[in-house]
XYZ file of N, CA and C in Angstrom:
783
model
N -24.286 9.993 61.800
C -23.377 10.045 62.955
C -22.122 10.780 62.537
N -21.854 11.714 63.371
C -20.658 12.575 63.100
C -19.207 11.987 63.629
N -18.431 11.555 63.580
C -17.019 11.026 63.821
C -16.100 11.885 63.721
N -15.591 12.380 64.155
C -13.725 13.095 64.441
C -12.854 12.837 63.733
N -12.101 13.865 63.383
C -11.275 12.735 62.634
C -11.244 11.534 61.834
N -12.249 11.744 60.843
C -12.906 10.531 60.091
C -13.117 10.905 58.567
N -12.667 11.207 57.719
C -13.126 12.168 56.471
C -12.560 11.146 55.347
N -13.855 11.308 54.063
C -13.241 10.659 52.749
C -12.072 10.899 52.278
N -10.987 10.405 51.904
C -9.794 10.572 51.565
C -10.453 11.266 50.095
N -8.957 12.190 49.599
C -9.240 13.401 48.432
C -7.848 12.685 48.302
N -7.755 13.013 46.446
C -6.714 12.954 46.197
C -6.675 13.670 45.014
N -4.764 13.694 44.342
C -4.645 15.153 43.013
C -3.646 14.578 42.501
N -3.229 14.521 41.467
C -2.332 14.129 40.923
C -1.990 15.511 39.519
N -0.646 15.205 39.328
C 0.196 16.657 38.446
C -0.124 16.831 37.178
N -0.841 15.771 36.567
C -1.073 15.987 35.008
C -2.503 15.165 34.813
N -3.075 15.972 34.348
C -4.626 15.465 33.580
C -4.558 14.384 32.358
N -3.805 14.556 31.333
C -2.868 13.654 30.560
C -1.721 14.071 30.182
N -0.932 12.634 29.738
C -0.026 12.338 29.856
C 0.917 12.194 28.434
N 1.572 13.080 27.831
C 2.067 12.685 26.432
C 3.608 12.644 26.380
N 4.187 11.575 25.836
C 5.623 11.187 26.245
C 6.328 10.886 25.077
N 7.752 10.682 24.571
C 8.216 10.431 23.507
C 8.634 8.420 23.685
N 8.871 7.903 23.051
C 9.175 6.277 23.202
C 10.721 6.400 23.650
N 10.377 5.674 24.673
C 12.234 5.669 25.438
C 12.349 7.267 26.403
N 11.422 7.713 26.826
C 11.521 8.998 27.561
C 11.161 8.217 28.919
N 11.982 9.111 30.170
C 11.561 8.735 31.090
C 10.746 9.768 31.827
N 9.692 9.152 32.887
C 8.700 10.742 33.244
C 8.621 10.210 34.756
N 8.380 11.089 35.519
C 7.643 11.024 36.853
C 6.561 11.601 37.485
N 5.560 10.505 37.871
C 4.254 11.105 38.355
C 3.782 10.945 39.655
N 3.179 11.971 40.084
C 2.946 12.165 41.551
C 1.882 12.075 42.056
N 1.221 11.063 42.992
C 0.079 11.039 43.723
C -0.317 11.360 45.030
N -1.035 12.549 45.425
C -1.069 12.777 46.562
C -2.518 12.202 47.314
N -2.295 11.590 48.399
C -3.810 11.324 49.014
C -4.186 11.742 50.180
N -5.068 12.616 50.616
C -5.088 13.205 51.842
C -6.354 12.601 52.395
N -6.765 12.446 53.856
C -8.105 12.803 54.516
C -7.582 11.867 55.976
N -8.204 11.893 56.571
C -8.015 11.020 58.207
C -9.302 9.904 58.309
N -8.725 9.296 58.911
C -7.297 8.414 58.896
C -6.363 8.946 57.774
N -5.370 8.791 57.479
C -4.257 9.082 56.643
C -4.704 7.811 56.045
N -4.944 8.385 54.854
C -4.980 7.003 53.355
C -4.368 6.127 52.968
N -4.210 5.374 52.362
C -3.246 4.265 51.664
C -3.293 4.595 50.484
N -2.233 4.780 49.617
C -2.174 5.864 47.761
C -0.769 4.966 47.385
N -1.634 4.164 46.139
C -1.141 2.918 45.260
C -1.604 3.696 43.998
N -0.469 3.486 43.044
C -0.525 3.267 41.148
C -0.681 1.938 40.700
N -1.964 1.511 40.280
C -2.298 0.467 39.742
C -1.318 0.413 38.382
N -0.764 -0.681 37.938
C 0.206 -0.968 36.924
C 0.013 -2.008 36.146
N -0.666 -3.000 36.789
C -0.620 -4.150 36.112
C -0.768 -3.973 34.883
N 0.096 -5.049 33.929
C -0.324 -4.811 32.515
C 0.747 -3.718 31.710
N 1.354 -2.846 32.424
C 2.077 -2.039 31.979
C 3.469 -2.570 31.681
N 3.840 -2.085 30.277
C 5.537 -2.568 29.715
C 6.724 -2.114 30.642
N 6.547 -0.572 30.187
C 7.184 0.113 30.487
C 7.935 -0.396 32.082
N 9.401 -0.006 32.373
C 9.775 -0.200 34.055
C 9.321 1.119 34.882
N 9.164 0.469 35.619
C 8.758 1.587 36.552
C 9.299 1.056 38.006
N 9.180 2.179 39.172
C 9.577 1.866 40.561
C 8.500 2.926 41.373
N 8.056 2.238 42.213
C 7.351 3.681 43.408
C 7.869 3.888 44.635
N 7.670 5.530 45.002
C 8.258 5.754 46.041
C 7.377 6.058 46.705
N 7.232 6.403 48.052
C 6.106 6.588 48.902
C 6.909 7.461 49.820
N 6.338 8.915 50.312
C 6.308 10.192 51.027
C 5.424 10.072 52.203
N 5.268 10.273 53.699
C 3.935 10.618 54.590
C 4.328 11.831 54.990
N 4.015 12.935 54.793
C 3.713 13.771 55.531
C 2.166 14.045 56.738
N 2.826 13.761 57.673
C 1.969 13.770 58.752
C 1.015 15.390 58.832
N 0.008 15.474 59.648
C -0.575 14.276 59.750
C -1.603 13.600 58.536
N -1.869 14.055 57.822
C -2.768 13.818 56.847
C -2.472 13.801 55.071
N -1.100 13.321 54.742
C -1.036 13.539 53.703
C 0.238 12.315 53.109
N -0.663 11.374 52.434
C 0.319 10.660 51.836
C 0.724 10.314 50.270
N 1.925 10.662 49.700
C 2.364 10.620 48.386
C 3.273 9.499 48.042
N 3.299 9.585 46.619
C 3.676 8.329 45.932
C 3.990 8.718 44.906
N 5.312 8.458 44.626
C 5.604 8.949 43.067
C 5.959 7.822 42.031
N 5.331 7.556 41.079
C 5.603 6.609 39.891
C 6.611 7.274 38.906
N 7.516 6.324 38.776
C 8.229 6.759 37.841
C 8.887 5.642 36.366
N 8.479 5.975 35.271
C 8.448 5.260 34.010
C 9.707 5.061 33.250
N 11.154 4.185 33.220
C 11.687 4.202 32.596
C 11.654 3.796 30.937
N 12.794 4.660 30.283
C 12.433 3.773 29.182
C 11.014 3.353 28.627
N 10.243 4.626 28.543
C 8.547 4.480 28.224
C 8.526 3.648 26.868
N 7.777 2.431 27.186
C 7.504 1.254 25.709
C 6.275 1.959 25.116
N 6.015 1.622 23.601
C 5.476 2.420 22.331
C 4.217 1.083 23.172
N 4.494 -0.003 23.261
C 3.452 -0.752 24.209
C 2.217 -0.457 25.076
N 3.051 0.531 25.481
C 2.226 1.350 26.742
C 1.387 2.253 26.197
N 1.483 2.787 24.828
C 0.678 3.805 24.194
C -1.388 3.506 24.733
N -1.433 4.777 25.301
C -2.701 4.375 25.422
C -3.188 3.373 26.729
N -2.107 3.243 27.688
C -2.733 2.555 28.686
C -3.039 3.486 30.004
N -3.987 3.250 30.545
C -4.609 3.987 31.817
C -3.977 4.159 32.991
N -3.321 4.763 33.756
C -3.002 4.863 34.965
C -3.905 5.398 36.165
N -3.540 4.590 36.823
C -5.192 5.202 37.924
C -4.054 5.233 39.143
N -4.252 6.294 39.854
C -4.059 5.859 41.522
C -5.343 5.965 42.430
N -5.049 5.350 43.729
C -6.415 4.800 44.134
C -5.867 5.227 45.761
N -6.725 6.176 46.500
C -6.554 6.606 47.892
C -7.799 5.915 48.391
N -7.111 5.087 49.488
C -8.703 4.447 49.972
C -7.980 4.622 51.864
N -8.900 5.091 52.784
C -8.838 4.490 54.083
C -10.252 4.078 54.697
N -10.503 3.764 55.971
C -11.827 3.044 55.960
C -13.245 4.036 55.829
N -12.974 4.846 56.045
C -14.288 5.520 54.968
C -14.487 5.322 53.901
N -13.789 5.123 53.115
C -13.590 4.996 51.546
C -13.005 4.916 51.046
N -13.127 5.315 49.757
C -12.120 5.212 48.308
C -12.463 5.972 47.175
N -11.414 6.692 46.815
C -11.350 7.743 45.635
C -9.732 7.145 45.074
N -10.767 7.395 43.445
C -9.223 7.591 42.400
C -9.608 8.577 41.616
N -8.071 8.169 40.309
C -8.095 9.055 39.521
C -7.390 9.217 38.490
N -7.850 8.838 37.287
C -7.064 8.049 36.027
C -6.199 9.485 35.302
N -4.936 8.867 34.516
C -4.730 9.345 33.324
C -4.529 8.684 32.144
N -4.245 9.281 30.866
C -4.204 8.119 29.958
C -2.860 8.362 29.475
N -2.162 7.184 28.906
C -0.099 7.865 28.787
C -0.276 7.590 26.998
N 0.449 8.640 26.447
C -0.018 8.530 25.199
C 1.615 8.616 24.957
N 2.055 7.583 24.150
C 3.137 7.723 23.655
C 3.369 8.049 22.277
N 4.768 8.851 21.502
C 4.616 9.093 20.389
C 6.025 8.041 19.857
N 5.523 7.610 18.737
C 6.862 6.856 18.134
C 6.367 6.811 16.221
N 7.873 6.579 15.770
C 7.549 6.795 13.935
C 6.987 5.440 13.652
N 6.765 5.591 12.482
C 5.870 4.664 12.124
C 6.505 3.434 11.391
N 6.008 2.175 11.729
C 6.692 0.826 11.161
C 5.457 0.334 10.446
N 6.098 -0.325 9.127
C 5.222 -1.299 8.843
C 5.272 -2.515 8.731
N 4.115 -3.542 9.835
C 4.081 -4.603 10.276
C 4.015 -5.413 9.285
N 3.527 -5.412 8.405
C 2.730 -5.997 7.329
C 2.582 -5.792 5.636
N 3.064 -6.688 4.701
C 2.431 -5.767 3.517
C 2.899 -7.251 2.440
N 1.434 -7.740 1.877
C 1.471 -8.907 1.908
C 1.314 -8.930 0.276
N 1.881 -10.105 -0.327
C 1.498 -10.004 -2.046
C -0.019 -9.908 -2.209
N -0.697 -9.517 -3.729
C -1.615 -9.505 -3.523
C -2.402 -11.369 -3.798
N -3.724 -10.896 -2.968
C -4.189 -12.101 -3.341
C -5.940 -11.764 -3.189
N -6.485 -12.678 -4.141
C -7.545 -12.402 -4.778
C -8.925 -12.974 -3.489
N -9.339 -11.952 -3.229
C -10.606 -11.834 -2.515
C -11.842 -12.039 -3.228
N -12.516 -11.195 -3.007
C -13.989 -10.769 -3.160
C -13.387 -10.078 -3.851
N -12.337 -9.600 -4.005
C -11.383 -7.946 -5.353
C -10.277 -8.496 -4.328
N -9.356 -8.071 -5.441
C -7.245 -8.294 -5.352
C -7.236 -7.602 -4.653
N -6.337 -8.085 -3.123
C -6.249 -7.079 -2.126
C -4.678 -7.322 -1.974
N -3.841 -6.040 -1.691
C -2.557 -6.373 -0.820
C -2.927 -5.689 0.251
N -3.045 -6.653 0.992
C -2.987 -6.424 2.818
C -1.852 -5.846 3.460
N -2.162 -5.006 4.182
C -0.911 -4.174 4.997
C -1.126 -4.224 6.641
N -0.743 -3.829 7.280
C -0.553 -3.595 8.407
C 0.339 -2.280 8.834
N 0.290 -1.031 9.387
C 1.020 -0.331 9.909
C 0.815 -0.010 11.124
N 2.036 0.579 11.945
C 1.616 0.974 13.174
C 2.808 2.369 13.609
N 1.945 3.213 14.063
C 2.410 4.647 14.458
C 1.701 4.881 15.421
N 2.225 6.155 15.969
C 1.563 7.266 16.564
C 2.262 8.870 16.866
N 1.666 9.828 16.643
C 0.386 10.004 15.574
C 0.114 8.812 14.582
N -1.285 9.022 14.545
C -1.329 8.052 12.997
C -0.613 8.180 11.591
N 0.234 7.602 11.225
C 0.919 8.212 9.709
C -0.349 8.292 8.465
N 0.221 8.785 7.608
C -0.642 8.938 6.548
C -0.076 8.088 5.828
N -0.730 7.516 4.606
C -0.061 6.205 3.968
C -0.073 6.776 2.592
N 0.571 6.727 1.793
C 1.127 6.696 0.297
C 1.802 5.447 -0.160
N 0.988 5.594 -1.605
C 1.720 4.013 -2.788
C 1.753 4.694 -3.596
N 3.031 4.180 -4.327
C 3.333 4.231 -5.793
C 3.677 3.289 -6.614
N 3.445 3.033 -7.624
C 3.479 2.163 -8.742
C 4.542 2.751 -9.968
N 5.180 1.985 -10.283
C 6.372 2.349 -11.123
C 6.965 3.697 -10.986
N 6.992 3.751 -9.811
C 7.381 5.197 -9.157
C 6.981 6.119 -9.576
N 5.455 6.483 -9.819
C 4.711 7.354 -9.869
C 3.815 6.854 -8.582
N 3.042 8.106 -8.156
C 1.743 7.790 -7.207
C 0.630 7.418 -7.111
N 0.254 6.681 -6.506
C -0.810 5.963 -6.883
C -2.391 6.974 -6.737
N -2.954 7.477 -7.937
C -4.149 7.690 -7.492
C -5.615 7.553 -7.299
N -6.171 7.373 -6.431
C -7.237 6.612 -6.201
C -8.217 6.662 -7.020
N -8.945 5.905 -6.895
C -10.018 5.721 -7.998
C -11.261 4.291 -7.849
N -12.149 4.022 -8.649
C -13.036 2.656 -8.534
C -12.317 2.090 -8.608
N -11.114 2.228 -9.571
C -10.480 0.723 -10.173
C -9.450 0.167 -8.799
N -8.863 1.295 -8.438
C -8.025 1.134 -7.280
C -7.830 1.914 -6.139
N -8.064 1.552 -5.062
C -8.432 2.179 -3.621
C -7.857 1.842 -2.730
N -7.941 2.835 -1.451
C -6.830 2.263 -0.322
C -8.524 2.015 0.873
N -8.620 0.603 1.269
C -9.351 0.996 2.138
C -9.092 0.602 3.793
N -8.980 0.824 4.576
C -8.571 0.787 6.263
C -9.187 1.076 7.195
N -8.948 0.637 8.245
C -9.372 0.894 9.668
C -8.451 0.963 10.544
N -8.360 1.629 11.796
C -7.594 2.096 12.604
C -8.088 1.406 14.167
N -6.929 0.959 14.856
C -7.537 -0.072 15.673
C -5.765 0.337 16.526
N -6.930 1.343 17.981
C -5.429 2.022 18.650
C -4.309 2.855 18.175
N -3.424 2.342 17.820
C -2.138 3.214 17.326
C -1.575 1.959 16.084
N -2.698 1.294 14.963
C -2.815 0.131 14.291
C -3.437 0.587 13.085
N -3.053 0.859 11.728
C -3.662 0.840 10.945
C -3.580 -0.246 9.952
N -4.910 -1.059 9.434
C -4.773 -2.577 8.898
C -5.810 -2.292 7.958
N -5.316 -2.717 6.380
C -6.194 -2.794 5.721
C -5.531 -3.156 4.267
N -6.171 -2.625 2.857
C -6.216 -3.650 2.175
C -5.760 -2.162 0.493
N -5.106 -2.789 -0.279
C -5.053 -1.764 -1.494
C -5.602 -2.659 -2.484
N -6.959 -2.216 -2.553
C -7.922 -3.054 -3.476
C -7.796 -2.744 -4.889
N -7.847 -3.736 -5.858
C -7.929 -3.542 -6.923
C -9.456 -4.134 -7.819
N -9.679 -3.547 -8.930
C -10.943 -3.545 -9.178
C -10.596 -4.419 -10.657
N -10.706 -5.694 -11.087
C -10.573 -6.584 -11.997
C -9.138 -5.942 -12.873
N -7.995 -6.134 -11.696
C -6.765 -5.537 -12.774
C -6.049 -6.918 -13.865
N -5.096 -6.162 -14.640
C -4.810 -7.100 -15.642
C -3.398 -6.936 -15.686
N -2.707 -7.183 -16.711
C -0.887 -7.189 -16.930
C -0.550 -6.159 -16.352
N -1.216 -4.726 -17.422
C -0.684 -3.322 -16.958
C -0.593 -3.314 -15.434
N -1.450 -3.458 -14.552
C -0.998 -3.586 -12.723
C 0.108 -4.173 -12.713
N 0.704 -5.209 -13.198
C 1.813 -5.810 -12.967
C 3.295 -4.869 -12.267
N 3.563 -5.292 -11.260
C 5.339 -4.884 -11.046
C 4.939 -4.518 -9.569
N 5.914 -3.482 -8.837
C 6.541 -3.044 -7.985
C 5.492 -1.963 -7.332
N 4.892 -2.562 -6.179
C 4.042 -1.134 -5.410
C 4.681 -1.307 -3.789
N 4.881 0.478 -3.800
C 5.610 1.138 -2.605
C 4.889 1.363 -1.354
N 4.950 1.142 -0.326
C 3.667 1.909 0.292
C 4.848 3.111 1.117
N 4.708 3.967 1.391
C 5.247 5.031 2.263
C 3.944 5.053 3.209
N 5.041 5.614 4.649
C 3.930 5.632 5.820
C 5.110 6.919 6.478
N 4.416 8.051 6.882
C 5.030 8.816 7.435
C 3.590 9.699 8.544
N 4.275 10.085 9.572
C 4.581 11.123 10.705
C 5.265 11.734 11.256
N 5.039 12.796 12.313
C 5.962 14.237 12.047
C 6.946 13.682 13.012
N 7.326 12.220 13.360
C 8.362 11.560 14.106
C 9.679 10.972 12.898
N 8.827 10.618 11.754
C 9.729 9.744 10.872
C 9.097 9.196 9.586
N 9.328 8.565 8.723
C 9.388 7.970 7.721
C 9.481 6.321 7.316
N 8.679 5.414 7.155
C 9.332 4.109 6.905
C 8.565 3.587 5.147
N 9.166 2.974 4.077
C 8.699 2.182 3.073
C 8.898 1.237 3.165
N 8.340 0.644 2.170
C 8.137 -1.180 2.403
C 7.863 -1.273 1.019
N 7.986 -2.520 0.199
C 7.734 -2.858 -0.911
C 7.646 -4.215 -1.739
N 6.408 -4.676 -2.365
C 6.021 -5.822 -2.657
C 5.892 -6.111 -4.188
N 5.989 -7.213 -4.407
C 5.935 -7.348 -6.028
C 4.347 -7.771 -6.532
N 3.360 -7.112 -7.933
C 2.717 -7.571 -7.637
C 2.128 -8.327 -9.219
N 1.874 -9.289 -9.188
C 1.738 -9.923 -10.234
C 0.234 -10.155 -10.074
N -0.462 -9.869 -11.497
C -2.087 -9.957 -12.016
C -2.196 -11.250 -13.147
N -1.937 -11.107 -13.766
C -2.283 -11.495 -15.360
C -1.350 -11.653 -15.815
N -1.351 -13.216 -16.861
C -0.260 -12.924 -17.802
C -0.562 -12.033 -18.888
N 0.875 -11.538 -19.517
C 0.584 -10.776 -20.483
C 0.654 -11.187 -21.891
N -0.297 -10.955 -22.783
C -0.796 -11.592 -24.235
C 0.480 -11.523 -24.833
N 1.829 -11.332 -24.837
C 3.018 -11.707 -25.132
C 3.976 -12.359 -24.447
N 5.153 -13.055 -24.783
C 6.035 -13.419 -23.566
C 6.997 -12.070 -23.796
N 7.963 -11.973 -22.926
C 9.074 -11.104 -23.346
C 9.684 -11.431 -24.408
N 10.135 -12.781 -24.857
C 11.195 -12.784 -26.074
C 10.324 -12.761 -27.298
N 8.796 -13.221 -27.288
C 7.780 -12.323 -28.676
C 7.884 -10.755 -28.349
N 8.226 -9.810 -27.615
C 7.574 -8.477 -27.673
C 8.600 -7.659 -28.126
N 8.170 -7.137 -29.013
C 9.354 -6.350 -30.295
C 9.722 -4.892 -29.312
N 11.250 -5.278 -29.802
C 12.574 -4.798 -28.957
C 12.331 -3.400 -29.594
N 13.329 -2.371 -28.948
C 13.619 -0.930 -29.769
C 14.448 -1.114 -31.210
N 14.950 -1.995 -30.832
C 15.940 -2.385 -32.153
C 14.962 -3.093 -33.705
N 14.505 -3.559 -33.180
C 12.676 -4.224 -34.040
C 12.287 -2.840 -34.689
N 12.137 -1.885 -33.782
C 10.870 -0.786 -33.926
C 11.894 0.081 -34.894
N 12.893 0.108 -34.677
C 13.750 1.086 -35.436
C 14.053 0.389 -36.862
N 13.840 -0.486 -36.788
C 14.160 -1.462 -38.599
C 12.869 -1.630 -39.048
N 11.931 -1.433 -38.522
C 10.784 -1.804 -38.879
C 10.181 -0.837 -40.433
N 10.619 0.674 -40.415
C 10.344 1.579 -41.296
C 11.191 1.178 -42.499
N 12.374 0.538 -42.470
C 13.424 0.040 -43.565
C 13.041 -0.965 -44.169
N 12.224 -2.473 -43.227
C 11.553 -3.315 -43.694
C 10.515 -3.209 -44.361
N 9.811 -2.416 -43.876
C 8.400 -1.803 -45.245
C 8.681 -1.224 -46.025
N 9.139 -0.341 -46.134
C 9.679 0.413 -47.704
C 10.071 -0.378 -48.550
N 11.135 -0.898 -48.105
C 11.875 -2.325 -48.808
C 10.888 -3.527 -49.518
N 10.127 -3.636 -48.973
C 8.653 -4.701 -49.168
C 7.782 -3.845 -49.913
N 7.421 -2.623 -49.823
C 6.920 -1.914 -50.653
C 7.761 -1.819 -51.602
N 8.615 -1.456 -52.068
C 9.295 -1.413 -53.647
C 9.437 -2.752 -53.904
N 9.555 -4.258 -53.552
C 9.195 -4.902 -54.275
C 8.082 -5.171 -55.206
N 7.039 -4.816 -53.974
C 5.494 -5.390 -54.336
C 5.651 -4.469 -55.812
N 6.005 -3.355 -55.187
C 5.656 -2.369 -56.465
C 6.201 -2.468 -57.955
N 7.435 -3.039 -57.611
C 8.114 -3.711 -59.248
C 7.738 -5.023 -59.108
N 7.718 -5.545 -58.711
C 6.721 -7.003 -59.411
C 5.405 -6.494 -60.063
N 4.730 -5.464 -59.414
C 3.234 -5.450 -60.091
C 3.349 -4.729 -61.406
N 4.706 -3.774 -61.406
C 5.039 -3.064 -63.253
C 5.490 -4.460 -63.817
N 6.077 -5.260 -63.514
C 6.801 -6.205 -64.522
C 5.809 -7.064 -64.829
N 4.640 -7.510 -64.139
C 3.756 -7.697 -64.419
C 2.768 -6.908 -65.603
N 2.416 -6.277 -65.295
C 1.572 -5.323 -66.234
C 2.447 -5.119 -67.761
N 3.858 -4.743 -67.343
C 4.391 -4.890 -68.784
C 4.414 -6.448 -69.561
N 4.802 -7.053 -68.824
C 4.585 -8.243 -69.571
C 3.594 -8.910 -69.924
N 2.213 -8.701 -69.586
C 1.036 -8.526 -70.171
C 0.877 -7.996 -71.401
N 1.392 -6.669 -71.367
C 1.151 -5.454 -72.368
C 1.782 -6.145 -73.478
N 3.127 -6.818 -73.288
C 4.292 -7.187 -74.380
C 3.301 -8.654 -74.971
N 2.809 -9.502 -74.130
C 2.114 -10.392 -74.955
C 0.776 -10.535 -75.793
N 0.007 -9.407 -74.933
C -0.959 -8.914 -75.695
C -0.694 -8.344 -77.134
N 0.513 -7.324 -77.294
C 1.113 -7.145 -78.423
C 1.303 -8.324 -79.241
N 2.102 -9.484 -78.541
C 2.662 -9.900 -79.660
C 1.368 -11.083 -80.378
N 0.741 -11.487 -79.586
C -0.818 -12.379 -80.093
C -1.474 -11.348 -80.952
N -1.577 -10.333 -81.111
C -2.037 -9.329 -81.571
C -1.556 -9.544 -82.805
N -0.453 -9.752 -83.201
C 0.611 -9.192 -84.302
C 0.135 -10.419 -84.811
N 1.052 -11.775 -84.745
C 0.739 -13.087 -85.162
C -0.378 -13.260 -85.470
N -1.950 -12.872 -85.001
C -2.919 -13.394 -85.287
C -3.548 -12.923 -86.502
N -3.009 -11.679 -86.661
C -3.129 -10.835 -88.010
C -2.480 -11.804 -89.298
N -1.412 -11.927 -88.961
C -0.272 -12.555 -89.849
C -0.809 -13.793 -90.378
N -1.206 -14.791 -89.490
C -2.244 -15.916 -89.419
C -3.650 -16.401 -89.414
N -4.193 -15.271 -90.018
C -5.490 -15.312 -90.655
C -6.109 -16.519 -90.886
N -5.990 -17.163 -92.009
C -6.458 -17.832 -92.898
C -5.830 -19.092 -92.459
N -4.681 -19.042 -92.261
C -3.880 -20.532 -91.518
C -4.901 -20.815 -90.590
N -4.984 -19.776 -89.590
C -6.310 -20.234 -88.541
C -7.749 -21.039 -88.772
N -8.039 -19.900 -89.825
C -9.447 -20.854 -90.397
C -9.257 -21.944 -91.020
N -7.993 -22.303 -91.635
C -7.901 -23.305 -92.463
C -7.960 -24.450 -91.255
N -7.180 -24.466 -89.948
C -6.902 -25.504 -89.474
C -8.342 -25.224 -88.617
N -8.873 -24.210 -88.703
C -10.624 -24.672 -87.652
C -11.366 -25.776 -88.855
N -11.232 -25.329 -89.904
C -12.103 -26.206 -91.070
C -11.533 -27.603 -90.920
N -9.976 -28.110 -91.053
C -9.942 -29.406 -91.055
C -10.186 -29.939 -89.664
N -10.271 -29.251 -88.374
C -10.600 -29.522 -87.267
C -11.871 -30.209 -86.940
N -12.694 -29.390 -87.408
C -14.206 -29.615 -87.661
C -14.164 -30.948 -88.988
């Protein structure tokens, strides 16, 4: 059946997607046309960000609506906007997606603690996604079996774990994580304790130790070494002198083995 004046509402809106800075404000436009003249709503629910709508009719067949986003929340990253033209023939929409950009924070970054393998758990969140860097005694950390960064990405969420593979003392101290994108920069930093170490600090020989240490052996070596001549000579000197006497004492000797016997 053919009807007059009766047609599916069409509708258009100004941007296919939507990319915004955090705290930017934007305005978007929905137009809905067909007869009856449509009804053209921005579904919102759920959305951070403030917003207000305005509504346009241009007769006879054309009705607009403009959304407008204050103060765009890093919240909103990634949420759908649809407007929806419906009159009693039907209904047509037509989504975008609002992608917000903001630097990167980190939520999370926890001592380590012993899993299935020593993990320090992190949490970051950006968008773009940042790239993540650690360093250890302020050098960089590079990856390997023994130690790895491993993660997953969940939205504008990166959560995961800097595994260690049976570490010991040497891991011990201070790891950095850096998280950057082409918005900003943020570090964070945790202490991380493994193992005790097979010394305490007040056993582990100082610079001052290490530097006397070459004076103390030498020193111990020239004793050993004149005790072992004064030795040997005084051997030599008694061997001499039993030597001498026993000559001298010949016969005294045998005499007193005979009355012995």
């Amino acid at each position: 059946m053919s009807i007059a004046h009766c047609d599916l509402p069409d509708i258009s809106v100004a941007h296919s997607n939507l990319t915004v800075l955090e705290g930017d404000n934007v305005m978007l436009s929905c137009n809905g046309s067909g007869s009856p003249l449509p009804e053209v709503d921005w579904t919102v629910n759920g959305l951070h960000s403030i917003n207000t709508h305005q509504s346009n009719v241009y007769w006879p067949n054309i009705h607009s609506i403009n959304l407008t986003l204050v103060n765009v929340s890093r919240d909103d990253n990634g949420f759908v906007l649809t407007c929806i033209s419906e009159n009693v023939v039907g209904m047509t929409n037509v989504s975008l997606q609002l992608a917000v950009l903001f630097p990167p924070v980190i939520l999370k970054l926890d001592e380590p603690e012993r899993r299935h393998h020593t993990c320090i758990e992190f949490t970051v969140r950006g968008f773009p996604h940042p790239t993540l860097r650690w360093f250890h005694k302020d050098r960089e950390i590079q990856q390997s079996e023994y130690i790895r960064m491993e993660m997953e990405y969940y939205q504008d969420y990166l959560e995961g774990c800097l595994t260690f593979e049976n570490p010991t003392h040497y891991d011990n101290g201070y790891y950095t994580l850096v998280a950057t994108n082409p918005l900003g920069s943020v570090t964070k930093t945790v202490h991380g304790y493994f193992l005790e170490p097979p010394f305490s600090e007040d056993d582990a020989p100082t610079a001052e130790d290490e530097a006397k240490r070459p004076d103390e052996d030498s020193f111990g070596m020239s004793i050993a070494v004149g005790l072992a001549g004064f030795g040997c000579v005084f051997l030599i000197v008694i061997f001499v002198l039993i030597n001498k006497y026993s000559r001298r004492n010949k016969f005294g000797i045998k005499g007193m083995n005979i009355l012995f016997w």
